Structures are given as C-alpha cells and as structure tokens.
Coordinates of C-alpha atoms in Angstrom, one line a residue:
M1 CA -0.2 0.1 0.2
S2 CA 1.2 3.7 -0.6
L3 CA 2.0 5.5 1.4
Y4 CA 0.9 9.3 0.3
T5 CA -2.2 10.7 -1.5
I6 CA -1.1 13.0 -3.7
A7 CA -5.0 15.6 -3.7
T8 CA -5.0 17.9 -7.5
F9 CA -7.6 20.6 -6.9
Y10 CA -8.9 23.8 -8.5
Q11 CA -12.1 25.9 -9.0
F12 CA -12.3 29.6 -10.5
T13 CA -15.4 30.8 -8.3
P14 CA -14.4 34.5 -6.6
L15 CA -12.3 34.7 -4.0
T16 CA -12.4 38.0 -2.2
N17 CA -9.7 38.1 0.5
Y18 CA -7.5 35.2 -1.1
E19 CA -5.1 37.7 0.7
A20 CA -6.1 36.4 3.9
M21 CA -6.3 33.2 3.1
K22 CA -2.5 32.6 2.9
E23 CA -0.7 32.9 5.9
P24 CA -3.6 30.7 7.1
L25 CA -3.8 27.8 4.8
L26 CA 0.1 27.5 5.0
M27 CA -0.2 27.5 8.7
V28 CA -2.2 24.1 8.3
M29 CA -0.3 22.6 6.2
K30 CA 2.5 22.9 8.2
E31 CA 1.2 21.6 11.4
K32 CA 0.2 18.5 9.1
N33 CA 3.0 17.8 7.7
I34 CA 1.9 18.6 4.2
R35 CA 3.9 19.7 1.0
G36 CA 3.7 20.2 -3.0
T37 CA 2.0 24.0 -3.5
I38 CA -1.5 26.0 -3.9
I39 CA -2.3 28.8 -5.7
L40 CA -4.6 32.3 -4.7
A41 CA -5.6 34.8 -6.6
A42 CA -9.7 36.2 -7.3
E43 CA -10.7 34.5 -9.5
G44 CA -10.6 30.5 -7.7
I45 CA -7.7 28.7 -6.3
N46 CA -5.3 26.0 -7.8
G47 CA -3.0 23.3 -5.9
T48 CA -1.9 19.5 -6.0
F49 CA -0.8 18.9 -2.3
C50 CA 1.0 15.3 0.1
G51 CA 0.9 14.0 3.0
E52 CA -0.7 11.3 4.4
E53 CA -3.4 10.2 3.7
E54 CA -5.2 11.4 7.4
S55 CA -3.5 14.7 6.5
V56 CA -4.4 15.2 3.9
T57 CA -8.8 15.3 3.7
Y58 CA -8.1 17.2 7.4
L59 CA -6.6 19.7 5.2
E60 CA -9.4 18.7 2.2
N61 CA -12.1 19.9 4.9
Y62 CA -10.7 22.8 6.1
L63 CA -9.8 24.3 2.6
K64 CA -13.9 23.1 1.9
S65 CA -14.7 24.9 5.4
F66 CA -15.0 28.0 3.2
T67 CA -18.0 29.2 1.5
E68 CA -16.2 29.3 -1.7
L69 CA -14.4 26.4 -2.1
S70 CA -17.8 24.6 -0.9
E71 CA -18.1 22.7 -4.0
L72 CA -14.0 21.4 -4.6
S73 CA -12.9 18.3 -5.7
F74 CA -10.4 16.8 -5.7
R75 CA -7.9 13.6 -7.6
K76 CA -6.5 10.9 -6.2
T77 CA -3.3 9.7 -6.6
Y78 CA -0.8 7.3 -5.0
D79 CA 3.2 6.5 -4.3
D80 CA 5.8 5.8 -1.9
F81 CA 7.1 9.0 -2.2
N82 CA 6.1 13.0 -1.5
P83 CA 7.4 14.4 -4.2
F84 CA 7.8 17.8 -2.7
D85 CA 10.0 19.4 -1.0
K86 CA 8.2 21.6 1.0
A87 CA 4.6 24.3 1.9
K88 CA 4.3 26.8 -0.6
V89 CA 0.8 29.5 -0.4
K90 CA 0.9 31.8 -3.2
L91 CA -0.5 35.2 -4.7
R92 CA -1.1 35.4 -7.8
K93 CA -3.3 37.2 -10.6
E94 CA -4.0 33.8 -12.5
I95 CA -4.6 30.2 -10.9
V96 CA -2.9 29.2 -14.0
T97 CA -1.3 32.3 -16.2
L98 CA -2.4 32.2 -19.8
G99 CA -1.9 36.0 -19.8
T100 CA -5.9 36.5 -20.4
P101 CA -7.4 37.8 -16.9
E102 CA -10.1 39.1 -18.2
I103 CA -11.1 35.5 -19.5
N104 CA -13.9 33.8 -16.4
P105 CA -14.6 30.2 -17.3
K106 CA -17.6 31.2 -15.0
D107 CA -19.1 32.9 -17.8
E108 CA -18.2 30.2 -20.9
T109 CA -16.0 27.6 -21.7
G110 CA -16.1 24.2 -24.2
I111 CA -18.3 21.6 -23.6
H112 CA -17.4 19.5 -21.3
L113 CA -16.5 15.3 -22.7
T114 CA -16.7 12.1 -20.2
P115 CA -13.4 10.5 -21.6
E116 CA -15.2 7.9 -23.8
E117 CA -17.6 10.3 -25.5
W118 CA -13.0 12.0 -26.3
N119 CA -12.4 9.5 -27.8
E120 CA -15.3 8.8 -30.5
L121 CA -13.7 13.0 -30.9
L122 CA -10.8 11.9 -31.9
T123 CA -12.2 9.5 -34.5
D124 CA -14.1 12.7 -36.1
P125 CA -11.2 13.8 -39.5
N126 CA -12.9 17.1 -39.0
V127 CA -12.0 17.9 -35.6
I128 CA -8.6 20.2 -34.7
V129 CA -7.1 18.9 -31.5
I130 CA -4.7 21.4 -29.5
D131 CA -2.6 20.0 -26.7
T132 CA -3.2 22.9 -24.1
R133 CA 0.0 22.1 -22.4
N134 CA 4.2 22.9 -23.1
D135 CA 6.5 20.9 -25.5
Y136 CA 7.8 19.8 -23.0
E137 CA 4.7 17.9 -21.7
V138 CA 3.6 16.2 -24.6
K139 CA 6.8 15.7 -26.1
L140 CA 6.7 12.7 -23.2
G141 CA 3.2 11.0 -24.1
T142 CA -0.6 13.2 -26.5
F143 CA -3.5 11.7 -27.9
K144 CA -3.1 10.5 -31.1
G145 CA -3.5 12.7 -33.6
A146 CA -3.5 15.4 -31.7
T147 CA -1.9 18.9 -32.8
N148 CA 1.5 20.8 -30.4
P149 CA 1.5 23.9 -30.3
E150 CA 5.2 24.2 -29.5
T151 CA 4.6 26.4 -26.9
E152 CA 7.4 27.0 -24.0
N153 CA 4.3 28.2 -21.8
F154 CA 1.4 28.5 -21.1
R155 CA 1.0 31.3 -21.7
D156 CA 2.6 31.7 -24.3
L157 CA -1.1 30.0 -26.1
P158 CA -2.9 33.0 -28.0
E159 CA -0.5 33.8 -30.0
Y160 CA -0.7 30.1 -30.9
V161 CA -4.4 30.4 -31.5
E162 CA -4.2 34.3 -33.9
K163 CA -1.7 33.1 -36.1
H164 CA -3.0 29.1 -36.2
L165 CA -6.6 28.9 -35.7
L166 CA -8.7 32.1 -36.2
D167 CA -9.4 31.1 -39.7
K168 CA -11.0 28.4 -38.6
K169 CA -14.1 29.2 -36.3
D170 CA -16.8 27.4 -37.3
K171 CA -14.6 23.8 -37.0
K172 CA -15.0 21.6 -34.4
V173 CA -11.8 22.1 -31.9
A174 CA -11.5 19.9 -29.0
M175 CA -8.5 21.4 -26.3
Y176 CA -6.7 18.9 -23.9
C177 CA -4.5 19.1 -21.0
T178 CA -3.6 17.1 -17.4
G179 CA -6.3 17.9 -15.1
G180 CA -8.3 20.2 -17.2
I181 CA -7.2 24.4 -15.8
R182 CA -5.6 25.8 -18.9
C183 CA -8.1 23.9 -20.7
E184 CA -11.2 25.5 -18.9
K185 CA -8.7 29.2 -19.0
S186 CA -8.3 28.2 -23.4
T187 CA -11.9 26.5 -24.2
A188 CA -13.4 29.8 -22.2
Y189 CA -11.0 31.7 -24.0
L190 CA -11.6 30.6 -27.8
K191 CA -15.0 31.7 -27.0
K192 CA -14.7 34.7 -26.0
L193 CA -13.2 34.9 -29.6
G194 CA -16.5 33.9 -31.2
F195 CA -15.7 30.1 -32.0
K196 CA -18.7 27.9 -32.0
Q197 CA -17.1 24.3 -31.0
V198 CA -15.2 24.1 -28.6
Y199 CA -14.8 20.8 -26.5
Q200 CA -12.5 19.7 -24.1
L201 CA -11.3 17.2 -21.7
N202 CA -13.4 17.2 -19.1
G203 CA -10.3 15.9 -15.4
G204 CA -8.1 16.1 -18.8
I205 CA -5.9 13.2 -19.0
L206 CA -6.1 12.3 -15.6
N207 CA -9.5 12.0 -15.5
Y208 CA -8.5 10.4 -18.9
L209 CA -5.7 7.4 -17.8
A210 CA -8.1 7.2 -14.5
T211 CA -11.0 5.6 -16.3
M212 CA -10.4 4.8 -19.7
P213 CA -9.0 0.5 -19.5
V214 CA -5.4 0.8 -21.1
E215 CA -6.7 -1.5 -23.6
N216 CA -9.6 0.9 -24.8
S217 CA -6.8 3.6 -24.9
M218 CA -5.8 6.1 -27.3
W219 CA -3.2 7.9 -25.1
E220 CA 0.7 7.5 -25.8
G221 CA 3.3 7.9 -23.5
H222 CA 3.5 8.7 -20.0
C223 CA 1.2 12.4 -18.4
F224 CA 4.0 14.8 -16.9
V225 CA 3.5 16.0 -13.4
F226 CA 4.1 19.2 -11.8
D227 CA 6.8 17.8 -9.2
E228 CA 9.5 15.4 -8.7
R229 CA 7.7 12.5 -10.1
V230 CA 8.1 13.8 -14.2
A231 CA 5.4 10.8 -15.1
L232 CA 3.1 9.1 -14.7
D233 CA 2.8 6.0 -16.5
H234 CA -1.6 4.7 -17.7
S235 CA -2.4 2.9 -14.0
L236 CA -1.1 6.6 -13.3
K237 CA 2.5 5.5 -10.9
S238 CA 5.4 7.4 -11.1
L239 CA 8.0 5.6 -14.4
E240 CA 11.4 3.1 -12.8
K241 CA 13.9 5.3 -13.6
G242 CA 15.7 5.3 -16.3
S243 CA 12.0 5.3 -18.2
I244 CA 12.1 8.6 -19.0
D245 CA 14.6 9.3 -22.2
T246 CA 17.6 10.6 -20.9
E247 CA 17.4 13.1 -24.4
W248 CA 14.7 14.5 -22.4
K249 CA 15.9 14.6 -18.7
N250 CA 19.0 16.8 -19.4
K251 CA 17.5 19.6 -22.1
N252 CA 14.3 19.8 -19.0
R253 CA 17.0 19.4 -16.3
K254 CA 16.0 23.2 -15.9
K255 CA 12.7 22.7 -15.4
L256 CA 13.0 19.5 -13.3
E257 CA 14.5 21.0 -10.8
Q258 CA 11.7 23.8 -9.6
Y259 CA 9.5 21.2 -8.0

C-alpha cells in the first residue's frame, strides 16, 4: 500500500479575501506535515499537495470549510514517496497564467466530454485537437493525432491561436491538458473569440487515464506532472528510474529542478 496521497484540485470561484487565506492555509499545511503548492487568486484556487491520507483529508475539509470552496473536488493519486520538498501558498493574478485575466471560465467554456466521448471525438477527421500543454510535456506523451502548438509556456497559447486558428472559427476544436484547468481557460478564450464548436476533455489526461481501460485507450506515452515524479504511466504510477529518455531529461533539467 502506498504511503502518500497526492491530491490535485482547482476551482474558478470569486475569492475576495484570498490574500487573507494565505498564512492560515500555510500554517495548516505545516502542522499536518503536508507539502505541495497551492495558488490563490481573485479568480479561484489551484494546487497539488501530498501527505499521509489522514492529513490530506484534514486539509481537504479545511479548504471546503470556506463557503466559496464548499464544492471543491479532488483527484487522488498515490505513491511511496512525497514528490514535494516543502509547503507553499502563492498569491497570483491568475490561478493558471494565460495572460488574459479578463477571461472568466465561469462565463462559458468548451463542452466537457467524458473519456468515452473523447475517444469518439478523436476519430472525427473534421475535429482540430489541440494539446494545450507545453512542448516539453507533449514530448513525453500525447493523444494520437493531436496538434502540438510547441509552446514554452501556457501564456504563449494565445499567440498560437491568433496565428493558426483564427480562420477556423467554423471548425470543431477540442482541447485537453493534464488535469483540466488549462482547458477551462483556453476554451473560454476561444469562446470569447467567437469559436462556436469548442470541446474539452473533462478532468484532463489524469481523469482519462484513471477511467479508460488500457485496451481502449488512445493515449500514447507518459503524462508529465509538475513535481518530482516527473511523469506517470497509464495506471497513474510514477515511472521506474531510467524509463524517461536521457536526452529529454538533459534538455529540461532546469524545469525539473524547480519542482
């Protein structure tokens, strides 16, 4: 049985007092020996944290005790080690930085698809499927037939859209990311630009891998995660040492060292 529970979550919801939440939240994390990063902004909350199961449950309930976060849900994975080195709570303008703080996913986003519906969509030759993650993430794994915008950061995505998608507003466009949060922002951005048929993978790659049997899966490779696990296999387990290409590791070493 794995010793540690890793909880990933986000919610777009107005947090008028988000700055005041920082220190009490950090105190709870330290008291419960929980490590990871939580980002707070006026538009909501985003984070991943890890600890022993009882401590993780305590922090989840603490977060949900805030009226604005009462409907917060968490996606769990498990491992034999804690992939974070310390507890961090950060204040930001956006909980995921697209560089468009005026975009509000609570107004409108793409249509959320289940993993089964996503598989069906991927077989449609008329759909443009966009991987909204960074280029170094895509290099480790992606969906069959998806387009890699080759972005260095998520905030580079609007430039890609302006150059390559603005003349395709009448097309079906489907987007996906690791856990769903980047797609909330990116599909809301497309809807704001006037795209009519926009879709996203509900819960992202992590939800897809958790629910889709390997024999029916259209995922190829590994799923990058922003912590010391680096990437997960189809069963959401961290990879064996040496299973990631050495060239990829050397090229992205600086990025990996920040987690």
